Amino acid sequence: KMMSGDPSYNSQELFEVLLPPTEYFTTWDPYTSSPPLNRLEKQTPPAIAKSRKLVHRDKDWHSSSHVWLLDPCARKILLQKRSIHKDTFPGRWDISAAGHVTFGNSPRITALQEVEEELGIVIADDRLEFAFCIPAAMADLGGCNCYEYVYFVIYDSTTKSNKKNYEMRLNAGEVDAVKWIDLEEFEKSLANGDEMVVPRAPDYAPLFFAKASSLIKTREFSMDK
């Protein structure tokens, strides 16, 4: 349904309708496998554009981009509190920044745009690290059916210049607040089904926390040199 109080909501915004995932496609990790081109890049029949309102109504598969700001030194992740006017999961704590991929756009460009639009931060392309893509069937759980492209951005809390560059200017129409939370605490919240946190697909959390841990270890290794 449409929440008229959300200024960012455009029911006529166009999304590309994608084929549902096959039983053989559960995730795409770029470090261990090739992209599932038959499902995500090459569409048969040709690409179909459909309005946001109809895509959500019909539970069509489409794409979204997730960007997580990670502070490896503090072992914290940034969460945003979704606006109470959002059409899905209003008022809950969620991804640092995220958004649907509009027709003709790419997940990576969408990721960069959403960070700037929601948090007021301009991220250089080389600071955006792709982690994985996962098909999330969430339409019957209050969300939508999306191929979720997940990215990380490293925030170094020990560097003053980094803090200045990442000074946030929240989009009041989409984000009510942000907070840094310990990774362990966030992991427990997801595992326990915390009603104040947006739920994720079953395979999302293991991949997410494995990647976050890997990035933390890489940071620690570089600091030890």
PDB file of C-alpha atoms in Angstrom:
ATOM      1  CA  LYS A   1       0.000   0.000   0.000  1.00  0.00           C
ATOM      2  CA  MET A   2       1.129   3.560  -0.437  1.00  0.00           C
ATOM      3  CA  MET A   3       1.968   5.739   2.529  1.00  0.00           C
ATOM      4  CA  SER A   4       1.122   9.242   1.322  1.00  0.00           C
ATOM      5  CA  GLY A   5       3.308  10.830   4.010  1.00  0.00           C
ATOM      6  CA  ASP A   6       6.507   9.501   2.428  1.00  0.00           C
ATOM      7  CA  PRO A   7       7.807  12.211   0.055  1.00  0.00           C
ATOM      8  CA  SER A   8      10.263   9.766  -1.547  1.00  0.00           C
ATOM      9  CA  TYR A   9       7.523   7.361  -2.613  1.00  0.00           C
ATOM     10  CA  ASN A  10       6.707   7.440  -6.325  1.00  0.00           C
ATOM     11  CA  SER A  11       4.154   4.793  -7.228  1.00  0.00           C
ATOM     12  CA  GLN A  12       4.877   5.283 -10.946  1.00  0.00           C
ATOM     13  CA  GLU A  13       8.650   4.832 -10.629  1.00  0.00           C
ATOM     14  CA  LEU A  14       9.706   2.100 -13.059  1.00  0.00           C
ATOM     15  CA  PHE A  15      11.449  -1.122 -12.044  1.00  0.00           C
ATOM     16  CA  GLU A  16      12.757  -3.914 -14.252  1.00  0.00           C
ATOM     17  CA  VAL A  17      10.762  -7.106 -13.728  1.00  0.00           C
ATOM     18  CA  LEU A  18      13.117 -10.065 -13.340  1.00  0.00           C
ATOM     19  CA  LEU A  19      12.626 -13.802 -13.534  1.00  0.00           C
ATOM     20  CA  PRO A  20      12.249 -15.616 -10.194  1.00  0.00           C
ATOM     21  CA  PRO A  21      15.379 -17.427  -9.001  1.00  0.00           C
ATOM     22  CA  THR A  22      15.723 -21.107  -9.808  1.00  0.00           C
ATOM     23  CA  GLU A  23      16.104 -23.650  -7.036  1.00  0.00           C
ATOM     24  CA  TYR A  24      19.801 -23.823  -7.893  1.00  0.00           C
ATOM     25  CA  PHE A  25      20.475 -20.144  -7.265  1.00  0.00           C
ATOM     26  CA  THR A  26      20.628 -19.231  -3.582  1.00  0.00           C
ATOM     27  CA  THR A  27      23.391 -16.625  -3.501  1.00  0.00           C
ATOM     28  CA  TRP A  28      26.104 -15.108  -5.642  1.00  0.00           C
ATOM     29  CA  ASP A  29      29.454 -14.536  -3.998  1.00  0.00           C
ATOM     30  CA  PRO A  30      31.769 -12.890  -6.564  1.00  0.00           C
ATOM     31  CA  TYR A  31      34.829 -14.461  -4.942  1.00  0.00           C
ATOM     32  CA  THR A  32      33.707 -18.056  -5.320  1.00  0.00           C
ATOM     33  CA  SER A  33      31.386 -18.191  -8.310  1.00  0.00           C
ATOM     34  CA  SER A  34      30.428 -16.540 -11.569  1.00  0.00           C
ATOM     35  CA  PRO A  35      27.382 -14.249 -11.746  1.00  0.00           C
ATOM     36  CA  PRO A  36      24.102 -16.009 -12.583  1.00  0.00           C
ATOM     37  CA  LEU A  37      23.747 -14.211 -15.895  1.00  0.00           C
ATOM     38  CA  ASN A  38      20.714 -16.203 -16.928  1.00  0.00           C
ATOM     39  CA  ARG A  39      18.778 -14.804 -13.984  1.00  0.00           C
ATOM     40  CA  LEU A  40      20.182 -11.350 -13.336  1.00  0.00           C
ATOM     41  CA  GLU A  41      21.576  -9.962 -16.559  1.00  0.00           C
ATOM     42  CA  LYS A  42      19.958 -11.699 -19.538  1.00  0.00           C
ATOM     43  CA  GLN A  43      16.205 -11.624 -19.473  1.00  0.00           C
ATOM     44  CA  THR A  44      13.982 -13.956 -21.490  1.00  0.00           C
ATOM     45  CA  PRO A  45      11.666 -12.484 -22.634  1.00  0.00           C
ATOM     46  CA  PRO A  46      13.340  -9.057 -23.030  1.00  0.00           C
ATOM     47  CA  ALA A  47      13.385  -6.627 -20.130  1.00  0.00           C
ATOM     48  CA  ILE A  48      10.005  -5.464 -18.884  1.00  0.00           C
ATOM     49  CA  ALA A  49       9.476  -2.100 -17.182  1.00  0.00           C
ATOM     50  CA  LYS A  50       6.679  -1.916 -14.630  1.00  0.00           C
ATOM     51  CA  SER A  51       5.599   0.676 -12.093  1.00  0.00           C
ATOM     52  CA  ARG A  52       6.670   0.349  -8.476  1.00  0.00           C
ATOM     53  CA  LYS A  53       3.061   0.129  -7.346  1.00  0.00           C
ATOM     54  CA  LEU A  54       2.280  -2.789  -9.657  1.00  0.00           C
ATOM     55  CA  VAL A  55       5.576  -4.594  -9.008  1.00  0.00           C
ATOM     56  CA  HIS A  56       4.873  -4.610  -5.276  1.00  0.00           C
ATOM     57  CA  ARG A  57       1.215  -5.486  -5.762  1.00  0.00           C
ATOM     58  CA  ASP A  58       2.025  -8.437  -8.025  1.00  0.00           C
ATOM     59  CA  LYS A  59       5.039  -9.540  -5.945  1.00  0.00           C
ATOM     60  CA  ASP A  60       7.288  -9.389  -9.009  1.00  0.00           C
ATOM     61  CA  TRP A  61      11.008  -9.986  -8.677  1.00  0.00           C
ATOM     62  CA  HIS A  62      13.196  -6.907  -9.090  1.00  0.00           C
ATOM     63  CA  SER A  63      16.507  -5.558  -7.708  1.00  0.00           C
ATOM     64  CA  SER A  64      17.649  -3.462  -4.774  1.00  0.00           C
ATOM     65  CA  SER A  65      20.987  -2.216  -3.468  1.00  0.00           C
ATOM     66  CA  HIS A  66      22.122  -2.384   0.168  1.00  0.00           C
ATOM     67  CA  VAL A  67      25.042  -0.371   1.523  1.00  0.00           C
ATOM     68  CA  TRP A  68      26.440  -1.019   4.994  1.00  0.00           C
ATOM     69  CA  LEU A  69      28.833   1.413   6.656  1.00  0.00           C
ATOM     70  CA  LEU A  70      31.261  -0.633   8.740  1.00  0.00           C
ATOM     71  CA  ASP A  71      33.640   0.705  11.381  1.00  0.00           C
ATOM     72  CA  PRO A  72      36.188  -2.139  11.656  1.00  0.00           C
ATOM     73  CA  CYS A  73      38.140  -0.528  14.500  1.00  0.00           C
ATOM     74  CA  ALA A  74      35.083  -0.257  16.741  1.00  0.00           C
ATOM     75  CA  ARG A  75      33.466  -3.411  15.277  1.00  0.00           C
ATOM     76  CA  LYS A  76      30.260  -1.494  14.686  1.00  0.00           C
ATOM     77  CA  ILE A  77      27.779  -1.199  11.834  1.00  0.00           C
ATOM     78  CA  LEU A  78      25.602   1.816  11.051  1.00  0.00           C
ATOM     79  CA  LEU A  79      21.839   1.348  11.145  1.00  0.00           C
ATOM     80  CA  GLN A  80      19.239   3.799   9.947  1.00  0.00           C
ATOM     81  CA  LYS A  81      15.756   4.117  11.403  1.00  0.00           C
ATOM     82  CA  ARG A  82      13.310   4.076   8.525  1.00  0.00           C
ATOM     83  CA  SER A  83      10.837   6.921   8.340  1.00  0.00           C
ATOM     84  CA  ILE A  84       7.484   6.183   9.932  1.00  0.00           C
ATOM     85  CA  HIS A  85       5.960   7.093   6.548  1.00  0.00           C
ATOM     86  CA  LYS A  86       7.723   4.307   4.605  1.00  0.00           C
ATOM     87  CA  ASP A  87       5.515   1.820   2.743  1.00  0.00           C
ATOM     88  CA  THR A  88       7.534  -1.173   4.030  1.00  0.00           C
ATOM     89  CA  PHE A  89       8.765  -1.723   7.601  1.00  0.00           C
ATOM     90  CA  PRO A  90       8.125   1.863   8.790  1.00  0.00           C
ATOM     91  CA  GLY A  91       9.929   2.948  11.948  1.00  0.00           C
ATOM     92  CA  ARG A  92      12.285  -0.046  12.055  1.00  0.00           C
ATOM     93  CA  TRP A  93      16.071  -0.136  12.163  1.00  0.00           C
ATOM     94  CA  ASP A  94      17.531  -1.118   8.818  1.00  0.00           C
ATOM     95  CA  ILE A  95      20.489  -1.063   6.418  1.00  0.00           C
ATOM     96  CA  SER A  96      22.762   2.016   6.525  1.00  0.00           C
ATOM     97  CA  ALA A  97      21.364   3.035   3.113  1.00  0.00           C
ATOM     98  CA  ALA A  98      19.347   1.144   0.520  1.00  0.00           C
ATOM     99  CA  GLY A  99      17.009   1.530  -2.413  1.00  0.00           C
ATOM    100  CA  HIS A 100      15.363  -0.124  -5.385  1.00  0.00           C
ATOM    101  CA  VAL A 101      17.194  -0.265  -8.703  1.00  0.00           C
ATOM    102  CA  THR A 102      15.139   1.742 -11.178  1.00  0.00           C
ATOM    103  CA  PHE A 103      14.700   0.659 -14.788  1.00  0.00           C
ATOM    104  CA  GLY A 104      17.874   1.254 -16.806  1.00  0.00           C
ATOM    105  CA  ASN A 105      20.011   1.828 -13.716  1.00  0.00           C
ATOM    106  CA  SER A 106      22.633  -0.501 -12.221  1.00  0.00           C
ATOM    107  CA  PRO A 107      22.850  -1.846  -8.658  1.00  0.00           C
ATOM    108  CA  ARG A 108      26.255  -0.206  -8.115  1.00  0.00           C
ATOM    109  CA  ILE A 109      25.176   3.253  -9.286  1.00  0.00           C
ATOM    110  CA  THR A 110      22.014   2.883  -7.208  1.00  0.00           C
ATOM    111  CA  ALA A 111      24.124   2.073  -4.141  1.00  0.00           C
ATOM    112  CA  LEU A 112      26.187   5.254  -4.529  1.00  0.00           C
ATOM    113  CA  GLN A 113      23.068   7.344  -5.130  1.00  0.00           C
ATOM    114  CA  GLU A 114      21.239   5.990  -2.085  1.00  0.00           C
ATOM    115  CA  VAL A 115      24.110   6.743   0.297  1.00  0.00           C
ATOM    116  CA  GLU A 116      24.156  10.345  -0.904  1.00  0.00           C
ATOM    117  CA  GLU A 117      20.376  10.684  -0.963  1.00  0.00           C
ATOM    118  CA  GLU A 118      19.680   9.169   2.451  1.00  0.00           C
ATOM    119  CA  LEU A 119      22.812  10.009   4.466  1.00  0.00           C
ATOM    120  CA  GLY A 120      24.177  13.016   2.609  1.00  0.00           C
ATOM    121  CA  ILE A 121      27.552  11.315   2.029  1.00  0.00           C
ATOM    122  CA  VAL A 122      29.312  11.222  -1.340  1.00  0.00           C
ATOM    123  CA  ILE A 123      31.139   7.896  -1.693  1.00  0.00           C
ATOM    124  CA  ALA A 124      33.870   7.358  -4.274  1.00  0.00           C
ATOM    125  CA  ASP A 125      33.236   4.293  -6.420  1.00  0.00           C
ATOM    126  CA  ASP A 126      36.450   2.615  -5.271  1.00  0.00           C
ATOM    127  CA  ARG A 127      35.288   2.787  -1.638  1.00  0.00           C
ATOM    128  CA  LEU A 128      32.260   0.647  -2.418  1.00  0.00           C
ATOM    129  CA  GLU A 129      32.992  -3.067  -1.986  1.00  0.00           C
ATOM    130  CA  PHE A 130      30.552  -5.575  -3.441  1.00  0.00           C
ATOM    131  CA  ALA A 131      29.946  -8.493  -1.074  1.00  0.00           C
ATOM    132  CA  PHE A 132      27.193 -10.708  -2.504  1.00  0.00           C
ATOM    133  CA  CYS A 133      23.790 -10.892  -4.171  1.00  0.00           C
ATOM    134  CA  ILE A 134      20.942 -12.848  -2.644  1.00  0.00           C
ATOM    135  CA  PRO A 135      17.369 -13.473  -3.810  1.00  0.00           C
ATOM    136  CA  ALA A 136      15.107 -12.484  -0.923  1.00  0.00           C
ATOM    137  CA  ALA A 137      11.485 -13.597  -1.059  1.00  0.00           C
ATOM    138  CA  MET A 138      10.060 -11.132   1.457  1.00  0.00           C
ATOM    139  CA  ALA A 139       6.779 -10.092  -0.194  1.00  0.00           C
ATOM    140  CA  ASP A 140       4.714 -12.205   2.206  1.00  0.00           C
ATOM    141  CA  LEU A 141       6.629 -10.848   5.219  1.00  0.00           C
ATOM    142  CA  GLY A 142       5.912  -7.172   4.721  1.00  0.00           C
ATOM    143  CA  GLY A 143       8.655  -6.502   2.163  1.00  0.00           C
ATOM    144  CA  CYS A 144       9.068  -7.404  -1.503  1.00  0.00           C
ATOM    145  CA  ASN A 145      10.746 -10.009  -3.712  1.00  0.00           C
ATOM    146  CA  CYS A 146      14.191  -8.670  -4.564  1.00  0.00           C
ATOM    147  CA  TYR A 147      17.611  -9.652  -5.770  1.00  0.00           C
ATOM    148  CA  GLU A 148      19.515  -7.803  -3.073  1.00  0.00           C
ATOM    149  CA  TYR A 149      22.980  -6.536  -4.054  1.00  0.00           C
ATOM    150  CA  VAL A 150      24.982  -6.013  -0.867  1.00  0.00           C
ATOM    151  CA  TYR A 151      27.906  -3.598  -0.535  1.00  0.00           C
ATOM    152  CA  PHE A 152      30.180  -2.402   2.272  1.00  0.00           C
ATOM    153  CA  VAL A 153      31.876   0.943   2.842  1.00  0.00           C
ATOM    154  CA  ILE A 154      34.677   1.150   5.413  1.00  0.00           C
ATOM    155  CA  TYR A 155      34.383   3.990   7.933  1.00  0.00           C
ATOM    156  CA  ASP A 156      37.590   4.529   9.893  1.00  0.00           C
ATOM    157  CA  SER A 157      36.670   6.130  13.227  1.00  0.00           C
ATOM    158  CA  THR A 158      40.354   6.583  14.113  1.00  0.00           C
ATOM    159  CA  THR A 159      40.936   9.100  11.309  1.00  0.00           C
ATOM    160  CA  LYS A 160      39.736  12.682  11.802  1.00  0.00           C
ATOM    161  CA  SER A 161      39.662  13.416   8.079  1.00  0.00           C
ATOM    162  CA  ASN A 162      37.507  10.329   7.555  1.00  0.00           C
ATOM    163  CA  LYS A 163      35.022  11.534  10.156  1.00  0.00           C
ATOM    164  CA  LYS A 164      34.802  14.905   8.405  1.00  0.00           C
ATOM    165  CA  ASN A 165      34.303  13.335   4.973  1.00  0.00           C
ATOM    166  CA  TYR A 166      31.579  11.077   6.349  1.00  0.00           C
ATOM    167  CA  GLU A 167      29.675  13.771   8.212  1.00  0.00           C
ATOM    168  CA  MET A 168      26.043  12.838   7.720  1.00  0.00           C
ATOM    169  CA  ARG A 169      23.140  15.007   6.635  1.00  0.00           C
ATOM    170  CA  LEU A 170      20.075  12.798   6.969  1.00  0.00           C
ATOM    171  CA  ASN A 171      17.184  12.968   4.526  1.00  0.00           C
ATOM    172  CA  ALA A 172      14.330  13.651   6.933  1.00  0.00           C
ATOM    173  CA  GLY A 173      11.782  12.308   4.478  1.00  0.00           C
ATOM    174  CA  GLU A 174      13.352   8.853   4.465  1.00  0.00           C
ATOM    175  CA  VAL A 175      15.496   8.490   7.591  1.00  0.00           C
ATOM    176  CA  ASP A 176      14.392   9.333  11.128  1.00  0.00           C
ATOM    177  CA  ALA A 177      17.735   8.583  12.826  1.00  0.00           C
ATOM    178  CA  VAL A 178      20.981   6.605  12.609  1.00  0.00           C
ATOM    179  CA  LYS A 179      23.033   4.760  15.201  1.00  0.00           C
ATOM    180  CA  TRP A 180      26.202   2.693  15.409  1.00  0.00           C
ATOM    181  CA  ILE A 181      25.671  -0.764  16.909  1.00  0.00           C
ATOM    182  CA  ASP A 182      28.063  -3.561  17.877  1.00  0.00           C
ATOM    183  CA  LEU A 183      28.100  -6.314  15.281  1.00  0.00           C
ATOM    184  CA  GLU A 184      27.459  -8.955  17.941  1.00  0.00           C
ATOM    185  CA  GLU A 185      24.441  -7.054  19.238  1.00  0.00           C
ATOM    186  CA  PHE A 186      23.084  -6.656  15.711  1.00  0.00           C
ATOM    187  CA  GLU A 187      23.596 -10.347  15.011  1.00  0.00           C
ATOM    188  CA  LYS A 188      21.584 -11.246  18.134  1.00  0.00           C
ATOM    189  CA  SER A 189      18.799  -8.849  17.144  1.00  0.00           C
ATOM    190  CA  LEU A 190      18.425 -10.527  13.753  1.00  0.00           C
ATOM    191  CA  ALA A 191      18.667 -14.035  15.203  1.00  0.00           C
ATOM    192  CA  ASN A 192      16.042 -13.277  17.861  1.00  0.00           C
ATOM    193  CA  GLY A 193      13.604 -11.673  15.436  1.00  0.00           C
ATOM    194  CA  ASP A 194      13.738  -8.254  17.099  1.00  0.00           C
ATOM    195  CA  GLU A 195      10.549  -6.512  15.957  1.00  0.00           C
ATOM    196  CA  MET A 196      12.331  -3.166  15.782  1.00  0.00           C
ATOM    197  CA  VAL A 197      14.801  -4.470  13.190  1.00  0.00           C
ATOM    198  CA  VAL A 198      13.906  -5.176   9.548  1.00  0.00           C
ATOM    199  CA  PRO A 199      14.100  -8.963   8.998  1.00  0.00           C
ATOM    200  CA  ARG A 200      16.422 -10.416   6.373  1.00  0.00           C
ATOM    201  CA  ALA A 201      16.243 -13.546   4.205  1.00  0.00           C
ATOM    202  CA  PRO A 202      17.611 -16.696   5.950  1.00  0.00           C
ATOM    203  CA  ASP A 203      20.877 -16.817   3.977  1.00  0.00           C
ATOM    204  CA  TYR A 204      21.564 -13.097   4.333  1.00  0.00           C
ATOM    205  CA  ALA A 205      22.912 -12.970   7.884  1.00  0.00           C
ATOM    206  CA  PRO A 206      25.610 -15.685   7.541  1.00  0.00           C
ATOM    207  CA  LEU A 207      27.004 -14.047   4.396  1.00  0.00           C
ATOM    208  CA  PHE A 208      26.767 -10.559   5.878  1.00  0.00           C
ATOM    209  CA  PHE A 209      28.563 -11.328   9.134  1.00  0.00           C
ATOM    210  CA  ALA A 210      31.193 -13.466   7.408  1.00  0.00           C
ATOM    211  CA  LYS A 211      32.024 -10.566   5.080  1.00  0.00           C
ATOM    212  CA  ALA A 212      32.026  -8.035   7.919  1.00  0.00           C
ATOM    213  CA  SER A 213      34.407 -10.246   9.931  1.00  0.00           C
ATOM    214  CA  SER A 214      36.665 -10.615   6.899  1.00  0.00           C
ATOM    215  CA  LEU A 215      36.848  -6.848   6.430  1.00  0.00           C
ATOM    216  CA  ILE A 216      37.650  -6.358  10.124  1.00  0.00           C
ATOM    217  CA  LYS A 217      40.479  -8.908   9.963  1.00  0.00           C
ATOM    218  CA  THR A 218      41.866  -7.255   6.831  1.00  0.00           C
ATOM    219  CA  ARG A 219      41.861  -3.895   8.614  1.00  0.00           C
ATOM    220  CA  GLU A 220      43.580  -5.367  11.682  1.00  0.00           C
ATOM    221  CA  PHE A 221      46.217  -7.021   9.506  1.00  0.00           C
ATOM    222  CA  SER A 222      46.988  -3.754   7.684  1.00  0.00           C
ATOM    223  CA  MET A 223      47.348  -1.901  10.986  1.00  0.00           C
ATOM    224  CA  ASP A 224      49.775  -4.504  12.343  1.00  0.00           C
ATOM    225  CA  LYS A 225      52.192  -4.024   9.458  1.00  0.00           C
TER     226      LYS A 225
END
